Amino acid sequence: MLFKKKSELEVLEEIVSSTVVDKETVLGKPLPRHVAIILDGNGRWAQQQGKPRVFGHQAGMFNVEHIAEVASGMNIEAMTLYAFSTENWKRAAEEVAFLMKLPIRFFDRFAPTLMRLNIKTKVLGNKEELPEGLQTAIRRIEQMTANNTGMKLMIALNYGAQDEIMGMVKKIANKVKEAELSLDDIDSKLIDDHLLTKGLPPVDLLIRTSGEQRISNFLLWQIAYAELYFTEIPWPAFKEGALLEAISQFQQRDRRFGGVKK
Ligand code: FPP
């Protein structure tokens, strides 16, 4: 086996060591403009404590608030968080129902903080398939924060990158069919402009918590040159120190974007 699963002690050591990165040192170096995070491990974190999985989702929600506040304080330009995928509907009905209510509570609770921090929030994904109450809450928070000029906080809900790419292809194909565009107009900028992330910088750093090392249909186009960072820390335990550690690792990477170092 190539990768050994870490023991609980090793995970604990990782959590402890992740708090020793010096914030000022990290802030003194170039930061990623766009950080994307796959919020994984809520269920396992709760179960390890003998609690129901939904307890982990609730703790995960509080941590979204914490990490968004930390990232905004560091002047990160954009943060995209994967909270519910197009594949997550396969989960038990009670868990899905809980996950559909959670963002309503989150937007309600977090609205004053978003305004205080000048954070602009948007939801990425197929919103029409979400329950009516959640759609209303999304419209409310997007409208409320629309003129904020600070960090852009994107919450991916009922999001799947393959769906997003299909949507982009259909929109462009339709414009070509209607002669609004010609085939020669299609370039990477045009594709960027027909994705849900239009206007955001490409992802510089993609973090996945809780040990799995896969992308799970998240931002497939946008992560072309992202640095990937995997940590054993489950999402509810991924605090400021862990984010600083991830960014510090990012700052030590040699990014060549396909070129050769001079
Ligand atoms: C993955 O952990 C997590 C989810 C599918 C839900 C993520 C949701 C939140 C963090 C809270 C909601 C956030 C907002 C912004 C409203 P998992 O359940 O797959 O964990 P496991 O792999 O341990 O089972």
PDB file of N, CA and C in Angstrom, residues 72-133:
ATOM      1  N   SER A  72     -11.186  36.260   5.690  1.00  0.00           N
ATOM      2  CA  SER A  72     -11.495  37.654   5.361  1.00  0.00           C
ATOM      3  C   SER A  72     -10.507  38.582   6.080  1.00  0.00           C
ATOM      4  N   GLY A  73     -10.162  38.236   7.312  1.00  0.00           N
ATOM      5  CA  GLY A  73      -9.195  39.028   8.078  1.00  0.00           C
ATOM      6  C   GLY A  73      -7.805  39.003   7.450  1.00  0.00           C
ATOM      7  N   MET A  74      -7.521  37.942   6.688  1.00  0.00           N
ATOM      8  CA  MET A  74      -6.209  37.841   6.021  1.00  0.00           C
ATOM      9  C   MET A  74      -6.221  38.502   4.646  1.00  0.00           C
ATOM     10  N   ASN A  75      -7.375  39.069   4.273  1.00  0.00           N
ATOM     11  CA  ASN A  75      -7.556  39.676   2.942  1.00  0.00           C
ATOM     12  C   ASN A  75      -7.443  38.682   1.794  1.00  0.00           C
ATOM     13  N   ILE A  76      -7.895  37.466   2.033  1.00  0.00           N
ATOM     14  CA  ILE A  76      -8.018  36.506   0.925  1.00  0.00           C
ATOM     15  C   ILE A  76      -9.132  37.042   0.023  1.00  0.00           C
ATOM     16  N   GLU A  77      -8.885  37.007  -1.287  1.00  0.00           N
ATOM     17  CA  GLU A  77      -9.847  37.629  -2.209  1.00  0.00           C
ATOM     18  C   GLU A  77     -11.122  36.790  -2.372  1.00  0.00           C
ATOM     19  N   ALA A  78     -10.953  35.476  -2.491  1.00  0.00           N
ATOM     20  CA  ALA A  78     -12.127  34.626  -2.734  1.00  0.00           C
ATOM     21  C   ALA A  78     -11.962  33.283  -2.041  1.00  0.00           C
ATOM     22  N   MET A  79     -13.085  32.784  -1.524  1.00  0.00           N
ATOM     23  CA  MET A  79     -13.067  31.469  -0.882  1.00  0.00           C
ATOM     24  C   MET A  79     -14.314  30.717  -1.343  1.00  0.00           C
ATOM     25  N   THR A  80     -14.126  29.486  -1.819  1.00  0.00           N
ATOM     26  CA  THR A  80     -15.268  28.680  -2.271  1.00  0.00           C
ATOM     27  C   THR A  80     -15.324  27.400  -1.442  1.00  0.00           C
ATOM     28  N   LEU A  81     -16.464  27.163  -0.816  1.00  0.00           N
ATOM     29  CA  LEU A  81     -16.608  26.034   0.101  1.00  0.00           C
ATOM     30  C   LEU A  81     -17.636  25.045  -0.444  1.00  0.00           C
ATOM     31  N   TYR A  82     -17.256  23.769  -0.455  1.00  0.00           N
ATOM     32  CA  TYR A  82     -18.115  22.713  -1.030  1.00  0.00           C
ATOM     33  C   TYR A  82     -18.961  22.139   0.106  1.00  0.00           C
ATOM     34  N   ALA A  83     -20.226  22.560   0.158  1.00  0.00           N
ATOM     35  CA  ALA A  83     -21.072  22.150   1.277  1.00  0.00           C
ATOM     36  C   ALA A  83     -22.052  21.042   0.916  1.00  0.00           C
ATOM     37  N   PHE A  84     -22.441  20.931  -0.359  1.00  0.00           N
ATOM     38  CA  PHE A  84     -23.380  19.860  -0.746  1.00  0.00           C
ATOM     39  C   PHE A  84     -23.223  19.620  -2.248  1.00  0.00           C
ATOM     40  N   SER A  85     -22.899  18.384  -2.609  1.00  0.00           N
ATOM     41  CA  SER A  85     -22.648  18.084  -4.022  1.00  0.00           C
ATOM     42  C   SER A  85     -23.907  17.521  -4.680  1.00  0.00           C
ATOM     43  N   THR A  86     -23.879  17.487  -6.012  1.00  0.00           N
ATOM     44  CA  THR A  86     -25.017  16.906  -6.750  1.00  0.00           C
ATOM     45  C   THR A  86     -25.158  15.413  -6.424  1.00  0.00           C
ATOM     46  N   GLU A  87     -24.112  14.832  -5.850  1.00  0.00           N
ATOM     47  CA  GLU A  87     -24.170  13.397  -5.499  1.00  0.00           C
ATOM     48  C   GLU A  87     -24.622  13.179  -4.044  1.00  0.00           C
ATOM     49  N   ASN A  88     -24.645  14.236  -3.234  1.00  0.00           N
ATOM     50  CA  ASN A  88     -24.983  14.072  -1.806  1.00  0.00           C
ATOM     51  C   ASN A  88     -26.456  13.746  -1.549  1.00  0.00           C
ATOM     52  N   TRP A  89     -27.303  13.840  -2.596  1.00  0.00           N
ATOM     53  CA  TRP A  89     -28.720  13.478  -2.422  1.00  0.00           C
ATOM     54  C   TRP A  89     -28.876  11.995  -2.109  1.00  0.00           C
ATOM     55  N   LYS A  90     -27.818  11.206  -2.399  1.00  0.00           N
ATOM     56  CA  LYS A  90     -27.886   9.750  -2.168  1.00  0.00           C
ATOM     57  C   LYS A  90     -27.887   9.412  -0.680  1.00  0.00           C
ATOM     58  N   ARG A  91     -27.626  10.369   0.178  1.00  0.00           N
ATOM     59  CA  ARG A  91     -27.552  10.104   1.631  1.00  0.00           C
ATOM     60  C   ARG A  91     -28.937   9.842   2.213  1.00  0.00           C
ATOM     61  N   ALA A  92     -28.973   9.373   3.458  1.00  0.00           N
ATOM     62  CA  ALA A  92     -30.244   9.088   4.128  1.00  0.00           C
ATOM     63  C   ALA A  92     -31.124  10.336   4.116  1.00  0.00           C
ATOM     64  N   ALA A  93     -32.444  10.134   3.963  1.00  0.00           N
ATOM     65  CA  ALA A  93     -33.381  11.255   3.802  1.00  0.00           C
ATOM     66  C   ALA A  93     -33.279  12.241   4.969  1.00  0.00           C
ATOM     67  N   GLU A  94     -33.117  11.727   6.206  1.00  0.00           N
ATOM     68  CA  GLU A  94     -33.072  12.646   7.374  1.00  0.00           C
ATOM     69  C   GLU A  94     -31.827  13.522   7.300  1.00  0.00           C
ATOM     70  N   GLU A  95     -30.695  12.919   6.853  1.00  0.00           N
ATOM     71  CA  GLU A  95     -29.462  13.703   6.787  1.00  0.00           C
ATOM     72  C   GLU A  95     -29.583  14.785   5.704  1.00  0.00           C
ATOM     73  N   VAL A  96     -30.184  14.404   4.561  1.00  0.00           N
ATOM     74  CA  VAL A  96     -30.355  15.382   3.474  1.00  0.00           C
ATOM     75  C   VAL A  96     -31.265  16.514   3.962  1.00  0.00           C
ATOM     76  N   ALA A  97     -32.357  16.137   4.650  1.00  0.00           N
ATOM     77  CA  ALA A  97     -33.305  17.156   5.135  1.00  0.00           C
ATOM     78  C   ALA A  97     -32.577  18.122   6.077  1.00  0.00           C
ATOM     79  N   PHE A  98     -31.724  17.583   6.943  1.00  0.00           N
ATOM     80  CA  PHE A  98     -30.972  18.419   7.880  1.00  0.00           C
ATOM     81  C   PHE A  98     -30.043  19.359   7.108  1.00  0.00           C
ATOM     82  N   LEU A  99     -29.366  18.800   6.101  1.00  0.00           N
ATOM     83  CA  LEU A  99     -28.403  19.603   5.329  1.00  0.00           C
ATOM     84  C   LEU A  99     -29.092  20.690   4.496  1.00  0.00           C
ATOM     85  N   MET A 100     -30.366  20.485   4.175  1.00  0.00           N
ATOM     86  CA  MET A 100     -31.117  21.505   3.428  1.00  0.00           C
ATOM     87  C   MET A 100     -31.566  22.650   4.351  1.00  0.00           C
ATOM     88  N   LYS A 101     -31.717  22.316   5.658  1.00  0.00           N
ATOM     89  CA  LYS A 101     -32.143  23.379   6.603  1.00  0.00           C
ATOM     90  C   LYS A 101     -30.940  24.175   7.122  1.00  0.00           C
ATOM     91  N   LEU A 102     -29.817  23.488   7.204  1.00  0.00           N
ATOM     92  CA  LEU A 102     -28.632  24.100   7.821  1.00  0.00           C
ATOM     93  C   LEU A 102     -28.218  25.432   7.176  1.00  0.00           C
ATOM     94  N   PRO A 103     -28.163  25.505   5.829  1.00  0.00           N
ATOM     95  CA  PRO A 103     -27.743  26.790   5.245  1.00  0.00           C
ATOM     96  C   PRO A 103     -28.717  27.924   5.571  1.00  0.00           C
ATOM     97  N   ILE A 104     -30.007  27.609   5.759  1.00  0.00           N
ATOM     98  CA  ILE A 104     -30.974  28.670   6.108  1.00  0.00           C
ATOM     99  C   ILE A 104     -30.564  29.257   7.448  1.00  0.00           C
ATOM    100  N   ARG A 105     -30.291  28.365   8.406  1.00  0.00           N
ATOM    101  CA  ARG A 105     -29.843  28.828   9.736  1.00  0.00           C
ATOM    102  C   ARG A 105     -28.529  29.585   9.621  1.00  0.00           C
ATOM    103  N   PHE A 106     -27.648  29.034   8.790  1.00  0.00           N
ATOM    104  CA  PHE A 106     -26.319  29.638   8.631  1.00  0.00           C
ATOM    105  C   PHE A 106     -26.443  31.068   8.103  1.00  0.00           C
ATOM    106  N   PHE A 107     -27.229  31.270   7.040  1.00  0.00           N
ATOM    107  CA  PHE A 107     -27.342  32.603   6.440  1.00  0.00           C
ATOM    108  C   PHE A 107     -27.997  33.578   7.424  1.00  0.00           C
ATOM    109  N   ASP A 108     -28.980  33.070   8.158  1.00  0.00           N
ATOM    110  CA  ASP A 108     -29.668  33.886   9.154  1.00  0.00           C
ATOM    111  C   ASP A 108     -28.704  34.386  10.224  1.00  0.00           C
ATOM    112  N   ARG A 109     -27.962  33.418  10.774  1.00  0.00           N
ATOM    113  CA  ARG A 109     -27.021  33.667  11.862  1.00  0.00           C
ATOM    114  C   ARG A 109     -25.858  34.536  11.435  1.00  0.00           C
ATOM    115  N   PHE A 110     -25.377  34.258  10.224  1.00  0.00           N
ATOM    116  CA  PHE A 110     -24.116  34.827   9.773  1.00  0.00           C
ATOM    117  C   PHE A 110     -24.306  36.167   9.055  1.00  0.00           C
ATOM    118  N   ALA A 111     -25.564  36.517   8.735  1.00  0.00           N
ATOM    119  CA  ALA A 111     -25.808  37.738   7.941  1.00  0.00           C
ATOM    120  C   ALA A 111     -25.160  38.989   8.561  1.00  0.00           C
ATOM    121  N   PRO A 112     -25.346  39.241   9.897  1.00  0.00           N
ATOM    122  CA  PRO A 112     -24.725  40.452  10.456  1.00  0.00           C
ATOM    123  C   PRO A 112     -23.191  40.433  10.337  1.00  0.00           C
ATOM    124  N   THR A 113     -22.593  39.253  10.518  1.00  0.00           N
ATOM    125  CA  THR A 113     -21.128  39.146  10.403  1.00  0.00           C
ATOM    126  C   THR A 113     -20.693  39.406   8.960  1.00  0.00           C
ATOM    127  N   LEU A 114     -21.456  38.862   8.006  1.00  0.00           N
ATOM    128  CA  LEU A 114     -21.104  39.077   6.593  1.00  0.00           C
ATOM    129  C   LEU A 114     -21.120  40.568   6.273  1.00  0.00           C
ATOM    130  N   MET A 115     -22.120  41.264   6.823  1.00  0.00           N
ATOM    131  CA  MET A 115     -22.211  42.709   6.570  1.00  0.00           C
ATOM    132  C   MET A 115     -21.067  43.448   7.277  1.00  0.00           C
ATOM    133  N   ARG A 116     -20.798  43.058   8.521  1.00  0.00           N
ATOM    134  CA  ARG A 116     -19.721  43.719   9.273  1.00  0.00           C
ATOM    135  C   ARG A 116     -18.369  43.523   8.576  1.00  0.00           C
ATOM    136  N   LEU A 117     -18.160  42.318   8.026  1.00  0.00           N
ATOM    137  CA  LEU A 117     -16.879  42.012   7.395  1.00  0.00           C
ATOM    138  C   LEU A 117     -16.853  42.396   5.908  1.00  0.00           C
ATOM    139  N   ASN A 118     -17.974  42.928   5.421  1.00  0.00           N
ATOM    140  CA  ASN A 118     -18.039  43.378   4.026  1.00  0.00           C
ATOM    141  C   ASN A 118     -17.860  42.217   3.037  1.00  0.00           C
ATOM    142  N   ILE A 119     -18.329  41.015   3.442  1.00  0.00           N
ATOM    143  CA  ILE A 119     -18.165  39.813   2.604  1.00  0.00           C
ATOM    144  C   ILE A 119     -19.349  39.695   1.644  1.00  0.00           C
ATOM    145  N   LYS A 120     -19.035  39.412   0.395  1.00  0.00           N
ATOM    146  CA  LYS A 120     -20.082  39.207  -0.622  1.00  0.00           C
ATOM    147  C   LYS A 120     -20.297  37.701  -0.795  1.00  0.00           C
ATOM    148  N   THR A 121     -21.518  37.257  -0.589  1.00  0.00           N
ATOM    149  CA  THR A 121     -21.782  35.814  -0.622  1.00  0.00           C
ATOM    150  C   THR A 121     -22.640  35.423  -1.815  1.00  0.00           C
ATOM    151  N   LYS A 122     -22.269  34.306  -2.420  1.00  0.00           N
ATOM    152  CA  LYS A 122     -23.070  33.751  -3.520  1.00  0.00           C
ATOM    153  C   LYS A 122     -23.134  32.248  -3.359  1.00  0.00           C
ATOM    154  N   VAL A 123     -24.191  31.666  -3.874  1.00  0.00           N
ATOM    155  CA  VAL A 123     -24.304  30.207  -3.855  1.00  0.00           C
ATOM    156  C   VAL A 123     -24.086  29.701  -5.269  1.00  0.00           C
ATOM    157  N   LEU A 124     -23.226  28.687  -5.394  1.00  0.00           N
ATOM    158  CA  LEU A 124     -22.951  28.061  -6.688  1.00  0.00           C
ATOM    159  C   LEU A 124     -23.668  26.733  -6.730  1.00  0.00           C
ATOM    160  N   GLY A 125     -24.326  26.437  -7.823  1.00  0.00           N
ATOM    161  CA  GLY A 125     -24.957  25.128  -7.957  1.00  0.00           C
ATOM    162  C   GLY A 125     -26.335  25.259  -8.563  1.00  0.00           C
ATOM    163  N   ASN A 126     -26.995  24.121  -8.694  1.00  0.00           N
ATOM    164  CA  ASN A 126     -28.335  24.125  -9.273  1.00  0.00           C
ATOM    165  C   ASN A 126     -29.347  24.474  -8.185  1.00  0.00           C
ATOM    166  N   LYS A 127     -29.690  25.771  -8.118  1.00  0.00           N
ATOM    167  CA  LYS A 127     -30.539  26.252  -7.019  1.00  0.00           C
ATOM    168  C   LYS A 127     -31.990  25.828  -7.198  1.00  0.00           C
ATOM    169  N   GLU A 128     -32.418  25.651  -8.455  1.00  0.00           N
ATOM    170  CA  GLU A 128     -33.851  25.330  -8.694  1.00  0.00           C
ATOM    171  C   GLU A 128     -34.248  24.015  -8.032  1.00  0.00           C
ATOM    172  N   GLU A 129     -33.293  23.122  -7.856  1.00  0.00           N
ATOM    173  CA  GLU A 129     -33.628  21.817  -7.257  1.00  0.00           C
ATOM    174  C   GLU A 129     -33.650  21.860  -5.732  1.00  0.00           C
ATOM    175  N   LEU A 130     -33.304  23.007  -5.163  1.00  0.00           N
ATOM    176  CA  LEU A 130     -33.265  23.107  -3.694  1.00  0.00           C
ATOM    177  C   LEU A 130     -34.665  23.435  -3.170  1.00  0.00           C
ATOM    178  N   PRO A 131     -34.978  23.090  -1.906  1.00  0.00           N
ATOM    179  CA  PRO A 131     -36.288  23.413  -1.351  1.00  0.00           C
ATOM    180  C   PRO A 131     -36.558  24.918  -1.421  1.00  0.00           C
ATOM    181  N   GLU A 132     -37.842  25.265  -1.576  1.00  0.00           N
ATOM    182  CA  GLU A 132     -38.254  26.659  -1.763  1.00  0.00           C
ATOM    183  C   GLU A 132     -37.703  27.574  -0.657  1.00  0.00           C
ATOM    184  N   GLY A 133     -37.800  27.104   0.612  1.00  0.00           N
ATOM    185  CA  GLY A 133     -37.351  27.924   1.744  1.00  0.00           C
ATOM    186  C   GLY A 133     -35.870  28.252   1.650  1.00  0.00           C
TER     187      GLY A 133
END
